[in-house]
Tab-separated table of C-alpha atoms and ligand atoms in Angstrom:
chain	number	residue	atom	x	y	z
A	199	UNK	CA	40.842	-14.878	-155.433
A	200	UNK	CA	37.658	-12.261	-155.311
A	201	UNK	CA	38.089	-9.034	-155.827
A	202	UNK	CA	35.302	-6.341	-155.285
A	203	UNK	CA	35.505	-3.449	-157.528
A	204	UNK	CA	33.727	-0.501	-156.510
A	205	UNK	CA	33.691	2.155	-159.238
A	206	UNK	CA	32.796	6.020	-158.520
A	207	UNK	CA	31.409	8.627	-160.914
A	208	UNK	CA	34.271	10.435	-162.328
A	209	UNK	CA	35.514	10.544	-166.194
A	210	UNK	CA	37.954	7.723	-165.096
A	211	UNK	CA	35.341	5.377	-164.803
A	212	UNK	CA	36.172	4.171	-168.189
A	213	UNK	CA	39.367	2.996	-167.115
A	214	UNK	CA	37.974	1.010	-164.331
A	215	UNK	CA	36.409	-1.138	-167.594
A	216	UNK	CA	40.230	-1.958	-168.279
A	217	UNK	CA	41.130	-2.446	-164.756
A	218	UNK	CA	38.308	-5.253	-164.526
A	219	UNK	CA	40.202	-6.659	-167.515
A	220	UNK	CA	43.599	-6.480	-166.087
A	221	UNK	CA	42.498	-8.001	-162.600
A	222	UNK	CA	41.063	-10.749	-164.679
A	223	UNK	CA	44.105	-11.364	-166.663
A	224	UNK	CA	45.766	-11.792	-163.164
A	225	UNK	CA	43.512	-14.717	-162.509
A	226	UNK	CA	41.246	-12.648	-160.303
A	227	UNK	CA	37.398	-13.068	-159.911
A	228	UNK	CA	35.884	-9.446	-159.898
A	229	UNK	CA	32.348	-8.413	-158.800
A	230	UNK	CA	31.685	-4.982	-159.694
A	231	UNK	CA	29.571	-2.456	-157.989
A	232	UNK	CA	28.714	1.018	-159.555
A	233	UNK	CA	27.364	3.998	-157.581
A	234	UNK	CA	24.698	6.002	-158.740
A	235	UNK	CA	27.125	8.481	-160.061
A	236	UNK	CA	29.366	5.842	-161.822
A	237	UNK	CA	26.260	4.898	-164.148
A	238	UNK	CA	26.431	8.277	-165.767
A	239	UNK	CA	29.867	7.723	-166.844
A	240	UNK	CA	29.444	4.094	-167.874
A	241	UNK	CA	26.808	1.307	-168.119
A	242	UNK	CA	26.631	-1.968	-166.110
A	243	UNK	CA	26.342	-3.868	-169.299
A	244	UNK	CA	29.911	-2.927	-169.949
A	245	UNK	CA	31.160	-4.828	-166.725
A	246	UNK	CA	28.665	-7.591	-167.070
A	247	UNK	CA	29.868	-8.192	-170.390
A	248	UNK	CA	33.687	-7.887	-169.304
A	249	UNK	CA	33.475	-10.025	-165.872
A	250	UNK	CA	30.597	-12.230	-167.190
A	251	UNK	CA	29.048	-11.565	-163.572
A	252	UNK	CA	25.827	-9.445	-162.680
A	253	UNK	CA	26.937	-5.737	-161.554
A	254	UNK	CA	25.363	-4.377	-158.351
A	255	UNK	CA	24.200	-0.822	-158.891
A	256	UNK	CA	21.718	-0.193	-156.238
A	257	UNK	CA	21.084	-1.090	-152.246
A	258	UNK	CA	17.335	-1.129	-152.937
A	259	UNK	CA	17.223	-2.273	-156.359
A	260	UNK	CA	13.689	-4.015	-156.655
A	261	UNK	CA	10.414	-3.096	-155.488
A	262	UNK	CA	8.980	-6.586	-154.197
A	263	UNK	CA	9.309	-6.987	-150.536
A	264	UNK	CA	10.874	-10.240	-150.667
A	265	UNK	CA	13.602	-9.125	-153.342
A	266	UNK	CA	14.140	-5.715	-151.613
A	267	UNK	CA	15.225	-8.176	-148.181
A	268	UNK	CA	17.049	-10.068	-150.234
A	269	UNK	CA	19.048	-7.027	-151.913
A	270	UNK	CA	19.167	-5.225	-148.494
A	271	UNK	CA	21.191	-7.886	-146.702
A	272	UNK	CA	23.499	-8.881	-150.117
A	273	UNK	CA	26.013	-6.347	-149.171
A	274	UNK	CA	26.993	-8.319	-146.307
A	275	UNK	CA	27.331	-11.620	-148.404
A	276	UNK	CA	29.500	-9.472	-151.029
A	277	UNK	CA	31.791	-8.273	-148.231
A	278	UNK	CA	32.243	-11.695	-147.146
A	279	UNK	CA	32.613	-13.628	-150.515
A	280	UNK	CA	35.407	-10.815	-151.434
A	281	UNK	CA	39.282	-11.089	-150.451
A	282	UNK	CA	40.164	-7.343	-151.401
A	283	UNK	CA	38.146	-4.308	-152.358
A	284	UNK	CA	39.514	-1.813	-154.763
A	285	UNK	CA	37.668	1.518	-155.480
A	286	UNK	CA	38.592	3.062	-158.421
A	287	UNK	CA	38.077	5.798	-159.314
A	288	UNK	CA	37.709	6.971	-155.666
A	289	UNK	CA	36.012	10.601	-156.027
A	290	UNK	CA	36.381	13.350	-153.660
A	291	UNK	CA	32.820	12.596	-152.420
A	292	UNK	CA	33.594	9.005	-152.406
A	293	UNK	CA	36.846	9.209	-150.100
A	294	UNK	CA	34.928	11.851	-147.906
A	295	UNK	CA	32.038	9.119	-147.535
A	296	UNK	CA	34.330	5.962	-146.767
A	297	UNK	CA	36.243	8.287	-144.365
A	298	UNK	CA	33.249	9.317	-142.062
A	299	UNK	CA	31.651	5.725	-142.391
A	300	UNK	CA	28.350	6.857	-144.459
A	301	UNK	CA	26.466	3.956	-145.551
A	302	UNK	CA	24.009	5.688	-147.920
A	303	UNK	CA	24.660	3.260	-151.093
A	304	UNK	CA	25.505	-0.241	-151.779
A	305	UNK	CA	29.374	0.622	-152.254
A	306	UNK	CA	29.677	2.436	-148.820
A	307	UNK	CA	27.637	-0.157	-146.865
A	308	UNK	CA	29.585	-3.071	-148.280
A	309	UNK	CA	32.720	-1.120	-147.408
A	310	UNK	CA	31.524	-1.094	-143.574
A	311	UNK	CA	31.048	-4.608	-143.649
A	312	UNK	CA	34.328	-5.536	-145.271
A	313	UNK	CA	37.075	-6.405	-143.217
A	314	UNK	CA	39.791	-7.423	-145.708
A	315	UNK	CA	42.175	-4.932	-147.596
A	316	UNK	CA	41.196	-2.120	-148.955
A	317	UNK	CA	42.910	-0.036	-151.982
A	318	UNK	CA	41.749	3.300	-152.987
A	319	UNK	CA	42.422	4.847	-156.358
A	320	UNK	CA	41.349	8.539	-156.289
A	321	UNK	CA	40.864	10.495	-159.441
A	322	UNK	CA	39.873	14.180	-159.632
A	323	UNK	CA	40.855	17.644	-160.729
A	324	UNK	CA	44.388	18.988	-159.147
A	325	UNK	CA	42.659	21.388	-156.912
A	326	UNK	CA	40.171	19.272	-155.458
A	327	UNK	CA	42.813	16.478	-154.811
A	328	UNK	CA	45.191	19.362	-153.201
A	329	UNK	CA	42.256	20.592	-151.129
A	330	UNK	CA	42.778	20.094	-147.401
A	331	UNK	CA	39.353	18.343	-147.127
A	332	UNK	CA	40.404	15.749	-149.443
A	333	UNK	CA	43.924	15.575	-147.917
A	334	UNK	CA	42.603	15.054	-144.524
A	335	UNK	CA	40.042	12.328	-145.630
A	336	UNK	CA	42.929	10.586	-147.073
A	337	UNK	CA	44.958	10.745	-143.907
A	338	UNK	CA	41.983	9.247	-142.130
A	339	UNK	CA	41.750	6.402	-144.635
A	340	UNK	CA	46.021	5.756	-144.758
A	341	UNK	CA	45.478	5.741	-140.898
A	342	UNK	CA	42.833	2.654	-141.163
A	343	UNK	CA	45.331	1.002	-143.229
A	344	UNK	CA	43.991	1.195	-146.616
A	345	UNK	CA	46.406	1.335	-149.546
A	346	UNK	CA	46.393	4.791	-151.349
A	347	UNK	CA	47.219	4.579	-155.007
A	348	UNK	CA	48.081	8.099	-155.568
A	349	UNK	CA	46.737	9.884	-158.770
A	350	UNK	CA	49.355	10.395	-161.368
A	351	UNK	CA	50.345	13.698	-163.096
A	352	UNK	CA	48.974	14.692	-166.488
A	353	UNK	CA	46.473	16.544	-168.437
A	354	UNK	CA	43.144	16.067	-166.777
A	355	UNK	CA	39.808	16.091	-168.369
A	356	UNK	CA	39.297	19.662	-167.205
A	357	UNK	CA	41.759	20.932	-169.207
A	358	UNK	CA	44.252	21.302	-165.876
A	359	UNK	CA	47.583	19.626	-165.768
A	360	UNK	CA	48.574	18.326	-162.233
A	361	UNK	CA	48.222	15.427	-160.098
A	362	UNK	CA	44.846	13.745	-160.415
A	363	UNK	CA	44.702	11.082	-163.385
A	364	UNK	CA	43.819	7.781	-162.109
A	365	UNK	CA	46.671	5.248	-161.605
A	366	UNK	CA	47.480	3.214	-164.951
A	367	UNK	CA	44.784	-0.014	-164.505
A	368	UNK	CA	47.953	-2.397	-165.029
A	369	UNK	CA	49.649	-0.736	-162.101
A	370	UNK	CA	46.378	-0.635	-159.894
A	371	UNK	CA	45.797	-4.512	-160.785
A	372	UNK	CA	49.469	-5.478	-159.765
A	373	UNK	CA	48.708	-3.637	-156.231
A	374	UNK	CA	45.697	-5.542	-155.648
A	375	UNK	CA	47.045	-8.982	-156.843
A	376	UNK	CA	50.085	-8.222	-154.554
A	377	UNK	CA	47.754	-7.510	-151.483
A	378	UNK	CA	45.549	-10.738	-152.229
A	379	UNK	CA	48.821	-12.850	-151.822
A	380	UNK	CA	48.310	-12.002	-148.416
A	381	UNK	CA	50.815	-13.974	-146.956
A	382	UNK	CA	52.505	-13.005	-143.642
A	383	UNK	CA	55.752	-14.699	-144.228
A	384	UNK	CA	57.819	-11.728	-142.443
A	385	UNK	CA	55.707	-12.284	-139.308
A	386	UNK	CA	58.555	-12.508	-136.565
A	387	UNK	CA	60.744	-10.318	-138.415
A	388	UNK	CA	61.976	-6.872	-137.793
A	389	UNK	CA	62.983	-5.017	-140.729
A	390	UNK	CA	65.427	-2.028	-140.547
A	391	UNK	CA	64.900	-0.029	-143.462
A	392	UNK	CA	67.050	3.025	-144.526
A	393	UNK	CA	65.511	5.362	-147.409
A	394	UNK	CA	66.146	8.693	-148.949
A	395	UNK	CA	68.966	10.708	-149.378
A	396	UNK	CA	70.969	12.221	-146.648
A	397	UNK	CA	71.716	16.083	-146.297
A	398	UNK	CA	75.502	17.338	-145.437
A	399	UNK	CA	75.245	20.896	-144.301
A	400	UNK	CA	77.835	23.169	-145.618
A	401	UNK	CA	76.602	26.217	-143.294
A	402	UNK	CA	73.365	27.180	-141.717
A	403	UNK	CA	71.588	27.495	-144.909
A	404	UNK	CA	73.240	25.205	-147.275
A	405	UNK	CA	73.586	21.420	-147.967
A	406	UNK	CA	74.785	18.883	-150.370
A	407	UNK	CA	72.263	16.080	-151.222
A	408	UNK	CA	71.278	13.751	-154.056
A	409	UNK	CA	68.162	12.959	-156.081
A	410	UNK	CA	66.780	9.901	-153.978
A	411	UNK	CA	63.006	10.506	-153.284
A	412	UNK	CA	62.954	7.817	-150.847
A	413	UNK	CA	60.171	6.108	-152.946
A	414	UNK	CA	62.053	2.658	-153.047
A	415	UNK	CA	62.661	2.583	-149.136
A	416	UNK	CA	58.874	3.788	-148.437
A	417	UNK	CA	57.581	0.931	-150.417
A	418	UNK	CA	59.950	-1.676	-149.011
A	419	UNK	CA	58.658	-0.518	-145.732
A	420	UNK	CA	55.083	-0.730	-146.792
A	421	UNK	CA	55.408	-4.102	-148.071
A	422	UNK	CA	57.538	-5.397	-145.240
A	423	UNK	CA	54.536	-4.350	-142.806
A	424	UNK	CA	52.097	-5.795	-144.881
A	425	UNK	CA	53.875	-9.126	-145.018
A	426	UNK	CA	53.832	-8.874	-141.338
A	427	UNK	CA	56.964	-7.502	-139.994
A	428	UNK	CA	57.911	-5.268	-137.346
A	429	UNK	CA	59.215	-2.365	-139.348
A	430	UNK	CA	61.735	0.478	-138.415
A	431	UNK	CA	62.479	3.089	-141.132
A	432	UNK	CA	65.108	5.382	-140.841
A	433	UNK	CA	64.592	8.191	-143.390
A	434	UNK	CA	66.486	10.978	-144.848
A	435	UNK	CA	64.512	14.119	-145.702
A	436	UNK	CA	61.707	13.150	-148.245
A	437	UNK	CA	58.298	14.548	-149.251
A	438	UNK	CA	56.405	11.184	-148.390
A	439	UNK	CA	53.941	10.086	-145.774
A	440	UNK	CA	54.870	7.978	-143.180
A	441	UNK	CA	53.618	4.498	-143.954
A	442	UNK	CA	51.103	2.950	-141.965
A	443	UNK	CA	52.323	0.978	-138.763
A	444	UNK	CA	56.014	1.690	-138.896
A	445	UNK	CA	58.242	3.130	-136.661
A	446	UNK	CA	59.739	6.257	-138.667
A	447	UNK	CA	62.710	7.834	-137.159
A	448	UNK	CA	63.746	10.922	-139.433
A	449	UNK	CA	67.428	12.146	-139.946
A	450	UNK	CA	69.188	14.401	-141.971
A	451	UNK	CA	73.078	13.584	-142.145
A	452	UNK	CA	75.189	10.315	-142.757
A	453	UNK	CA	76.013	10.309	-139.249
A	454	UNK	CA	72.507	10.665	-137.473
A	455	UNK	CA	71.620	7.902	-140.003
A	456	UNK	CA	74.306	5.575	-138.994
A	457	UNK	CA	73.540	6.507	-135.064
A	458	UNK	CA	70.012	5.828	-135.673
A	459	UNK	CA	70.889	2.641	-137.333
A	460	UNK	CA	73.272	1.280	-134.626
A	461	UNK	CA	70.691	2.265	-132.022
A	462	UNK	CA	68.039	-0.075	-133.586
A	463	UNK	CA	70.634	-3.219	-134.987
A	464	UNK	CA	69.973	-5.215	-131.719
A	465	UNK	CA	66.318	-5.602	-132.573
A	466	UNK	CA	66.722	-6.234	-136.308
A	467	UNK	CA	66.728	-9.351	-138.051
A	468	UNK	CA	66.850	-8.002	-141.628
A	469	UNK	CA	68.465	-4.591	-142.713
A	470	UNK	CA	67.864	-3.133	-145.834
A	471	UNK	CA	70.055	-0.515	-146.938
A	472	UNK	CA	68.142	1.451	-149.798
A	473	UNK	CA	69.042	5.017	-148.463
A	474	UNK	CA	71.350	6.965	-150.997
A	475	UNK	CA	73.952	8.415	-148.355
A	476	UNK	CA	76.281	11.152	-149.112
A	477	UNK	CA	79.892	9.936	-149.569
A	478	UNK	CA	81.241	13.267	-148.750
A	479	UNK	CA	80.500	15.843	-146.187
A	480	UNK	CA	82.149	19.021	-144.415
A	481	UNK	CA	83.207	17.723	-141.046
A	482	UNK	CA	83.467	21.289	-139.353
A	483	UNK	CA	80.394	23.347	-140.599
A	484	UNK	CA	80.686	26.995	-140.182
A	485	UNK	CA	78.280	28.588	-137.703
A	486	UNK	CA	77.713	31.516	-140.064
A	487	UNK	CA	76.313	31.683	-143.418
A	488	UNK	CA	79.437	31.663	-145.891
A	489	UNK	CA	79.505	35.076	-147.532
A	490	UNK	CA	79.925	35.488	-151.210
A	491	UNK	CA	83.446	36.891	-152.433
A	492	UNK	CA	84.711	37.544	-155.734
A	493	UNK	CA	87.275	34.809	-155.658
A	494	UNK	CA	86.889	31.200	-156.387
A	495	UNK	CA	86.262	28.978	-153.741
A	496	UNK	CA	86.446	25.371	-153.072
A	497	UNK	CA	85.409	22.668	-150.714
A	498	UNK	CA	87.499	20.246	-148.983
A	499	UNK	CA	84.991	17.366	-147.881
A	500	UNK	CA	85.767	14.335	-145.630
A	501	UNK	CA	84.294	10.768	-146.119
A	502	UNK	CA	81.260	10.099	-144.275
A	503	UNK	CA	81.124	6.809	-142.341
A	504	UNK	CA	80.307	3.703	-144.620
A	505	UNK	CA	76.976	2.408	-142.924
A	506	UNK	CA	77.062	-0.582	-145.107
A	507	UNK	CA	80.398	-1.742	-144.705
A	508	UNK	CA	80.326	-1.296	-140.788
A	509	UNK	CA	76.921	-3.245	-140.683
A	510	UNK	CA	78.869	-5.917	-142.758
A	511	UNK	CA	81.211	-6.439	-140.004
A	512	UNK	CA	78.506	-6.077	-137.260
A	513	UNK	CA	75.567	-8.026	-138.607
A	514	UNK	CA	75.808	-11.467	-136.914
A	515	UNK	CA	73.490	-13.841	-138.216
A	516	UNK	CA	71.239	-10.647	-139.490
A	517	UNK	CA	70.446	-10.464	-143.333
A	518	UNK	CA	71.999	-7.606	-145.137
A	519	UNK	CA	70.731	-5.915	-148.111
A	520	UNK	CA	72.671	-3.358	-149.655
A	521	UNK	CA	71.659	-1.219	-152.758
A	522	UNK	CA	73.873	-0.173	-155.662
A	523	UNK	CA	73.708	2.601	-158.082
A	524	UNK	CA	75.719	2.008	-160.966
A	525	UNK	CA	75.986	3.584	-164.262
A	526	UNK	CA	77.769	0.887	-165.830
A	527	UNK	CA	78.755	-2.849	-165.210
A	528	UNK	CA	75.841	-3.086	-162.935
A	529	UNK	CA	76.025	-6.971	-162.161
A	530	UNK	CA	79.844	-6.834	-161.414
A	531	UNK	CA	79.779	-3.928	-159.794
A	532	UNK	CA	77.018	-5.095	-157.382
A	533	UNK	CA	79.051	-8.447	-156.785
A	534	UNK	CA	82.027	-6.562	-155.757
A	535	UNK	CA	79.830	-4.544	-153.416
A	536	UNK	CA	78.638	-7.557	-151.857
A	537	UNK	CA	81.733	-9.536	-151.226
A	538	UNK	CA	83.499	-6.332	-149.907
A	539	UNK	CA	80.868	-5.207	-147.558
A	540	UNK	CA	79.612	-8.742	-146.593
A	541	UNK	CA	76.008	-8.497	-147.767
A	542	UNK	CA	73.611	-11.216	-148.385
A	543	UNK	CA	72.164	-9.344	-151.163
A	544	UNK	CA	72.687	-6.419	-153.008
A	545	UNK	CA	69.743	-4.865	-155.147
A	546	UNK	CA	71.469	-3.206	-158.427
A	547	UNK	CA	69.993	-0.351	-159.855
A	548	UNK	CA	71.479	1.257	-163.267
A	549	UNK	CA	70.929	5.014	-162.724
A	550	UNK	CA	70.861	7.690	-165.203
A	551	UNK	CA	68.088	6.229	-167.413
A	552	UNK	CA	64.493	7.529	-168.073
A	553	UNK	CA	61.797	6.371	-166.077
A	554	UNK	CA	63.400	4.583	-163.421
A	555	UNK	CA	65.573	5.059	-160.486
A	556	UNK	CA	65.702	7.780	-158.062
A	557	UNK	CA	62.624	10.271	-158.804
A	558	UNK	CA	60.410	7.350	-160.661
A	559	UNK	CA	57.402	5.364	-159.536
A	560	UNK	CA	58.915	2.572	-161.044
A	561	UNK	CA	62.214	0.619	-161.006
A	562	UNK	CA	64.351	-1.968	-162.840
A	563	UNK	CA	66.905	-3.886	-160.917
A	564	UNK	CA	69.163	-6.841	-160.839
A	565	UNK	CA	69.502	-8.691	-157.672
A	566	UNK	CA	72.802	-10.237	-156.947
A	567	UNK	CA	72.910	-12.917	-154.015
A	568	UNK	CA	75.488	-14.247	-151.649
A	569	UNK	CA	74.372	-17.964	-153.144
A	570	UNK	CA	75.851	-16.706	-156.500
A	571	UNK	CA	72.577	-16.140	-158.145
A	572	UNK	CA	71.776	-12.994	-160.148
A	573	UNK	CA	67.977	-12.207	-160.620
A	574	UNK	CA	66.821	-9.647	-163.018
A	575	UNK	CA	63.757	-7.800	-161.938
A	576	UNK	CA	62.229	-6.197	-164.853
A	577	UNK	CA	60.425	-2.846	-164.967
A	578	UNK	CA	57.721	-2.425	-162.471
A	579	UNK	CA	56.255	-0.265	-159.813
A	580	UNK	CA	58.327	0.187	-156.667
A	581	UNK	CA	55.989	-1.923	-154.171
A	582	UNK	CA	56.153	-5.007	-156.691
A	583	UNK	CA	60.035	-4.720	-156.984
A	584	UNK	CA	59.730	-4.571	-153.228
A	585	UNK	CA	57.917	-7.428	-153.097
A	586	UNK	CA	60.251	-9.676	-155.373
A	587	UNK	CA	62.993	-8.304	-153.062
A	588	UNK	CA	61.488	-9.714	-149.739
A	589	UNK	CA	60.560	-12.928	-151.856
A	590	UNK	CA	64.184	-13.470	-152.419
A	591	UNK	CA	65.357	-12.351	-148.890
A	592	UNK	CA	62.873	-15.247	-147.327
A	593	UNK	CA	64.501	-17.626	-149.561
A	594	UNK	CA	68.034	-16.595	-148.458
A	595	UNK	CA	66.468	-16.812	-145.060
A	596	UNK	CA	65.769	-20.518	-145.274
A	597	UNK	CA	68.519	-21.425	-147.575
A	598	UNK	CA	70.448	-20.196	-144.491
A	599	UNK	CA	68.519	-21.936	-141.671
A	600	UNK	CA	68.815	-25.439	-144.340
A	601	UNK	CA	72.533	-24.985	-144.441
A	602	UNK	CA	72.913	-24.618	-140.169
B	723	CTP	N1	75.977	3.442	-148.234
B	723	CTP	C1	76.034	3.668	-146.709
B	723	CTP	N2	76.876	4.674	-146.186
B	723	CTP	C2	77.772	5.215	-147.132
B	723	CTP	C3	77.433	5.291	-148.384
B	723	CTP	C4	76.576	4.113	-149.036
B	723	CTP	O1	75.622	2.629	-145.570
B	723	CTP	N3	78.436	6.285	-146.603
B	723	CTP	C5	75.203	2.260	-148.737
B	723	CTP	C6	73.830	2.560	-149.222
B	723	CTP	O2	72.680	2.722	-148.609
B	723	CTP	C7	73.952	1.457	-150.426
B	723	CTP	C8	75.473	0.958	-150.446
B	723	CTP	O3	76.203	1.761	-149.542
B	723	CTP	O4	73.209	0.375	-149.532
B	723	CTP	C9	75.807	1.537	-151.917
B	723	CTP	O5	75.493	2.892	-152.247
B	723	CTP	P1	76.241	3.439	-153.458
B	723	CTP	O6	76.413	4.970	-153.548
B	723	CTP	O7	75.910	2.598	-154.669
B	723	CTP	O8	78.228	2.786	-153.388
B	723	CTP	P2	79.063	3.407	-152.652
B	723	CTP	O9	79.380	2.294	-151.579
B	723	CTP	O10	78.924	4.643	-152.126
B	723	CTP	O11	80.453	3.055	-153.735
B	723	CTP	P3	80.604	4.019	-155.140
B	723	CTP	O12	80.113	5.390	-154.965
B	723	CTP	O13	81.910	4.065	-155.308
B	723	CTP	O14	79.731	2.915	-156.130
């Protein structure tokens, strides 16, 4: 697969050299295009040495009329020769030019001529990132279906701490590589995904909830959509943008989530229950705010409906994938959930560790399958975990078809 790597002019440009190497390590062929500004931070020679290919630096590079003509149409052939385009670092200025279709240098011109998937990895100062102008440009680019690999939090070159650091090259390379696989193997499937926490009110201003960020469920929705599925995403309250092309239904409580799931069950062929549904709620919520008193108070909670268990009984020939958050005996706990809730697969997460699980961008899991198989998924970005989950779902689909 051929990757067009566009490098913008930012301090993070040096990391795109590492990205070029990481892409090549994954067997991808890399063509680098540097903007004028990028060349102030890193030289074409660095990329030429790494990729073994000529680096493109300018729309009108040469003086002679014949060469000018060939370089003037080169962006069309570069656009046609590459399967995926990745821009890293995507500066605030580049995002604006891409969003509005400017074609004033080689990279932006090639972008307009390019028809494949585009990955944008922004990097900039936190205030520039948070600025409504940048966020509006990002929304335009997201709506266009581009994959935005959000910057990471940390100490920035300007001395500020916050979001703005270019995503790690290895993570970026994984995203690019997974896009290139580009198979639409979920074409014809409708995937119903639940994500995020639920919020169970205690009175008009208070609720019980949990630490789920929804990132795993949203990654599953993105990946399923990219692999050709129709996706219905039923989400508890989270701070994540709606994935492109997905039907998003927002809910708060376990009961609302249950009702939304069963409203859409008929259309679903695959159900993925990644939501962290509250197990208990207050069945009668007071209409007014509960006042503080000097005495001790206790809550009497009732169980919420177990959506997964009910789905297990009503799923028919749909594939049902549950999640299990365990703090010990991961595989055994997941297998007993698989059996008791009639799932086809359980994605088991060990929770309570650093760097994976609820709020993290990465995850580590064990897939427990109804075929008896147990497949460990080592720590990886949630999008990659999502891809591995759907790989196994499709294997199950084939195995079940073959058994019929
Ligand atoms: N789940 C659900 N409805 C609930 C509670 C959980 O559908 N009321 C689903 C979750 O979406 C997840 C799975 O059940 O797919 C497992 O959730 P988990 O919290 O790990 O397990 P529980 O069934 O709640 O069991 P326990 O807490 O005892 O481990």
